[in-house]
Coordinates of C-alpha atoms and ligand atoms in Angstrom, one line a residue:
X1 CA 19.6 -1.6 -14.7
X2 CA 18.9 0.8 -11.9
X3 CA 20.9 0.3 -8.6
X4 CA 18.2 -1.7 -6.2
X5 CA 16.6 0.3 -3.5
X6 CA 16.4 -0.5 0.1
X7 CA 13.3 -2.5 1.5
X8 CA 11.2 -0.4 3.1
X9 CA 8.1 -1.5 5.6
X10 CA 4.7 -0.4 5.6
X11 CA 2.7 -1.7 8.3
X12 CA -1.2 -1.9 7.7
X13 CA -3.0 -0.2 10.7
X14 CA -5.8 -2.4 9.4
X15 CA -4.5 -5.0 12.2
X16 CA -4.1 -2.1 14.6
X17 CA -6.5 -1.7 17.8
X18 CA -9.1 0.8 16.1
X19 CA -10.0 2.1 19.8
X20 CA -6.4 3.4 20.0
X21 CA -5.5 4.4 16.5
X22 CA -3.1 7.4 17.1
X23 CA -1.3 5.8 19.6
X24 CA -0.8 2.9 17.5
X25 CA 0.5 5.0 14.4
X26 CA 2.9 6.6 16.8
X27 CA 4.2 3.0 18.2
X28 CA 4.6 1.9 14.7
X29 CA 6.3 5.1 13.7
X30 CA 8.6 4.9 16.5
X31 CA 9.4 0.9 15.9
X32 CA 11.0 2.1 12.9
X33 CA 8.2 1.9 10.0
X34 CA 8.9 3.8 6.9
X35 CA 5.3 4.3 5.5
X36 CA 2.1 4.0 7.3
X37 CA -0.1 2.0 5.1
X38 CA -3.8 3.0 5.4
X39 CA -6.3 0.5 4.3
X40 CA -9.9 1.9 3.3
X41 CA -12.6 -0.2 2.3
X42 CA -15.7 0.5 1.0
X43 CA -17.8 -2.6 1.7
X44 CA -18.7 -2.5 -2.3
X45 CA -15.4 -2.9 -3.8
X46 CA -14.3 -5.4 -1.0
X47 CA -16.5 -7.0 1.3
X48 CA -15.7 -5.2 4.4
X49 CA -15.8 -1.6 5.9
X50 CA -12.7 0.5 7.5
X51 CA -12.7 4.1 7.5
X52 CA -12.7 7.2 5.4
X53 CA -10.7 10.6 5.1
X54 CA -11.7 12.1 8.4
X55 CA -9.8 9.3 10.2
X56 CA -6.8 9.8 8.1
X57 CA -6.8 13.4 9.1
X58 CA -7.2 12.6 12.8
X59 CA -3.9 10.6 12.4
X60 CA -1.8 13.0 10.5
X61 CA -0.6 14.9 13.7
X62 CA 0.8 11.4 14.9
X63 CA 3.3 11.0 12.6
X64 CA 5.3 12.4 9.9
X65 CA 6.2 9.3 7.9
X66 CA 4.7 8.7 4.4
X67 CA 1.1 7.9 4.6
X68 CA 0.4 5.3 2.0
X69 CA -3.3 5.2 1.6
X70 CA -4.5 2.4 -0.3
X71 CA -8.1 2.7 -1.5
X72 CA -10.1 -0.4 -2.0
X73 CA -13.3 1.6 -3.3
X74 CA -15.5 2.0 -6.4
X75 CA -16.0 4.5 -7.9
X76 CA -13.0 6.5 -6.5
X77 CA -12.5 9.6 -8.1
X78 CA -15.0 11.9 -6.0
X79 CA -13.2 10.8 -2.6
X80 CA -9.4 12.0 -3.9
X81 CA -9.5 15.5 -3.2
X82 CA -10.4 14.2 0.4
X83 CA -7.7 12.2 0.9
X84 CA -5.3 14.7 -0.1
X85 CA -6.6 17.4 2.4
X86 CA -6.5 14.9 5.0
X87 CA -2.6 14.4 4.5
X88 CA -2.0 11.4 2.2
X89 CA 1.5 11.4 0.5
X90 CA 0.5 8.6 -1.7
X91 CA -2.7 7.7 -3.1
X92 CA -3.2 4.0 -4.5
X93 CA -6.4 3.2 -6.4
X94 CA -7.3 -0.2 -7.8
X95 CA -6.7 -1.1 -11.5
X96 CA -10.4 -2.9 -11.0
X97 CA -11.9 0.3 -9.4
X98 CA -13.2 1.9 -12.6
X99 CA -13.2 2.1 -16.7
X100 CA -10.9 5.2 -16.7
X101 CA -7.8 4.4 -14.7
X102 CA -5.8 6.7 -17.0
X103 CA -8.3 9.7 -15.6
X104 CA -8.0 8.5 -12.1
X105 CA -4.3 8.5 -12.0
X106 CA -4.2 12.2 -13.8
X107 CA -6.3 13.3 -11.2
X108 CA -4.3 12.2 -8.3
X109 CA -1.2 13.6 -9.9
X110 CA -3.1 17.3 -10.4
X111 CA -3.0 17.5 -6.3
X112 CA 0.9 17.0 -6.6
X113 CA 0.8 13.8 -4.5
X114 CA 2.2 10.3 -5.5
X115 CA 0.1 8.0 -7.6
X116 CA -0.4 4.2 -7.1
X117 CA -2.0 1.6 -8.9
X118 CA -2.8 -1.7 -7.3
X119 CA -3.6 -5.2 -9.1
X120 CA -5.9 -7.8 -7.5
X121 CA -4.4 -11.1 -7.5
X122 CA -6.1 -12.1 -10.7
X123 CA -5.5 -9.0 -12.6
X124 CA -2.4 -9.1 -15.1
X125 CA 0.5 -6.8 -14.9
X126 CA 0.2 -6.1 -18.6
X127 CA -3.4 -4.1 -17.9
X128 CA -1.2 -1.6 -16.4
X129 CA 1.5 -1.0 -19.4
X130 CA -0.2 2.0 -20.7
X131 CA -0.2 4.0 -17.4
X132 CA 3.3 3.6 -16.1
X133 CA 4.4 6.9 -17.1
X134 CA 1.8 8.3 -14.6
X135 CA 2.7 6.3 -11.5
X136 CA 5.0 6.4 -8.2
X137 CA 4.1 3.1 -6.9
X138 CA 2.6 -0.1 -8.1
X139 CA 1.0 -2.5 -5.6
X140 CA 0.9 -6.2 -6.1
X141 CA -2.0 -7.9 -4.1
X142 CA -0.9 -11.3 -2.8
X143 CA -4.2 -11.8 -1.2
X144 CA -7.8 -10.8 -2.6
X145 CA -8.3 -7.5 -0.6
X146 CA -10.6 -6.7 2.1
X147 CA -9.2 -8.6 5.2
X148 CA -5.8 -8.7 7.3
X149 CA -4.6 -12.2 8.3
X150 CA -5.0 -14.0 4.9
X151 CA -2.5 -16.6 3.3
X152 CA -0.2 -15.3 0.8
X153 CA -0.9 -16.2 -2.9
X154 CA 2.6 -17.0 -4.3
X155 CA 2.5 -14.4 -7.5
X156 CA 6.2 -14.2 -7.7
X157 CA 6.2 -14.1 -11.5
X158 CA 3.8 -11.3 -11.4
X159 CA 6.2 -9.4 -9.0
X160 CA 9.2 -10.1 -11.4
X161 CA 7.5 -8.7 -14.2
X162 CA 6.5 -5.7 -12.9
X163 CA 9.8 -5.3 -11.6
X164 CA 10.9 -5.6 -15.3
X165 CA 8.2 -2.9 -16.3
X166 CA 9.3 -0.8 -13.6
X167 CA 13.0 -1.0 -14.6
X168 CA 12.0 -0.2 -18.3
X169 CA 10.7 3.2 -17.1
X170 CA 14.0 4.3 -15.5
X171 CA 11.8 6.0 -13.1
X172 CA 12.1 5.5 -9.3
X173 CA 8.8 3.7 -9.0
X174 CA 8.0 1.5 -5.8
X175 CA 7.0 -1.7 -6.3
X176 CA 5.0 -2.5 -2.9
X177 CA 3.3 -6.0 -2.4
X178 CA 0.5 -6.4 0.2
X179 CA -1.2 -9.4 2.0
X180 CA 0.2 -12.4 3.8
X181 CA 3.6 -11.2 4.3
X182 CA 5.5 -12.9 7.0
X183 CA 9.6 -12.8 7.2
X184 CA 9.3 -15.9 5.1
X185 CA 7.2 -14.7 2.1
X186 CA 9.2 -11.4 2.5
X187 CA 12.2 -12.9 1.2
X188 CA 10.6 -14.4 -1.5
X189 CA 8.7 -11.0 -2.5
X190 CA 12.1 -9.4 -2.2
X191 CA 13.9 -11.9 -4.3
X192 CA 11.1 -11.3 -6.7
X193 CA 11.9 -7.5 -7.1
X194 CA 9.5 -6.0 -4.3
X195 CA 10.9 -3.0 -2.5
X196 CA 8.0 -1.8 -0.2
X197 CA 6.3 -4.5 2.0
X198 CA 2.9 -4.0 3.7
X199 CA 2.5 -6.0 6.7
X200 CA -0.7 -5.6 9.1
X201 CA -0.6 -9.3 11.2
X202 CA 3.2 -10.1 11.2
X203 CA 3.7 -6.2 12.4
X204 CA 1.3 -6.0 15.3
X205 CA 1.3 -9.5 16.3
X206 CA 2.2 -9.6 20.4
X207 CA 1.6 -5.9 21.2
X208 CA 3.6 -2.6 20.8
X209 CA 6.8 -3.7 22.7
X210 CA 7.3 -6.3 19.9
X211 CA 6.5 -3.7 17.0
X212 CA 10.5 -2.9 16.3
X213 CA 11.4 -6.5 16.7
X214 CA 8.6 -7.7 13.9
X215 CA 9.6 -4.9 11.4
X216 CA 13.0 -5.7 11.8
X217 CA 12.2 -9.5 10.9
X218 CA 10.7 -8.4 7.7
X219 CA 13.8 -6.2 6.7
X220 CA 16.3 -9.0 7.0
Ligands
DX5_1 C1 -5.8 -6.7 2.4 C2 -5.1 -5.0 3.1 C3 -3.7 -5.4 3.9 C4 -4.0 -6.2 5.1 C5 -2.6 -6.9 5.0 O1 -6.9 -6.1 2.0 O2 -4.8 -4.5 1.6 O3 -3.2 -4.2 3.7 O4 -4.2 -5.4 5.8 O5 -2.8 -7.7 5.8 P1 -1.7 -8.8 6.2 O6 -0.4 -8.4 6.4 O7 -2.4 -9.5 7.6 O8 -1.8 -9.9 5.2
ZN2 ZN1 -3.5 -2.4 1.7

């Protein structure tokens, strides 16, 4: 089995103050974030709207950390180039976002950025078995996507299953978990095999002076 990789924390800017996003990104960068998790929602694939590539482009100068862009968008293929140009380092699409996942992932890879695939809570891990050679990240959703601040759905068996699928590839694929992550649920998902934790509410609570402490609490 490949050596375990250290746990990385990806604060979701969905929970940031949208009126000062640049400042918020600088604050979580300084507080020790590993990735900056950017939730793009289209009001169609998920029942909520956030922002698009122009906002990501404006945020790019505020941090050198990995921009981890989670596209909750369908259809998605026509937007990939825009997010690459805006400065995304990882582009994650949903398994459920269209009938041609393999082609979508090929398209992301053709831009020389990392490709991720995300699974809604009800989508079985086996549905991505035949694209594992194309992905750099698998994102297991532990809430139904669309909103921050929801309760964690304990899909620990699915996380463990994806961990096995990743280990079988012998490639360094991130196993990211997103939704309802707190210091308590973090412990459980890490034990199940996760190595990147997305957290919105748990990082941004209590204001900027608490971000470093909040991030640290998720790691330990
Ligand atoms: C949910 C988003 C998450 C969300 C997590 O649709 O993909 O990234 O911001 O928020 P919390 O950590 O509050 O569950
Ligand atoms: Zn997300």
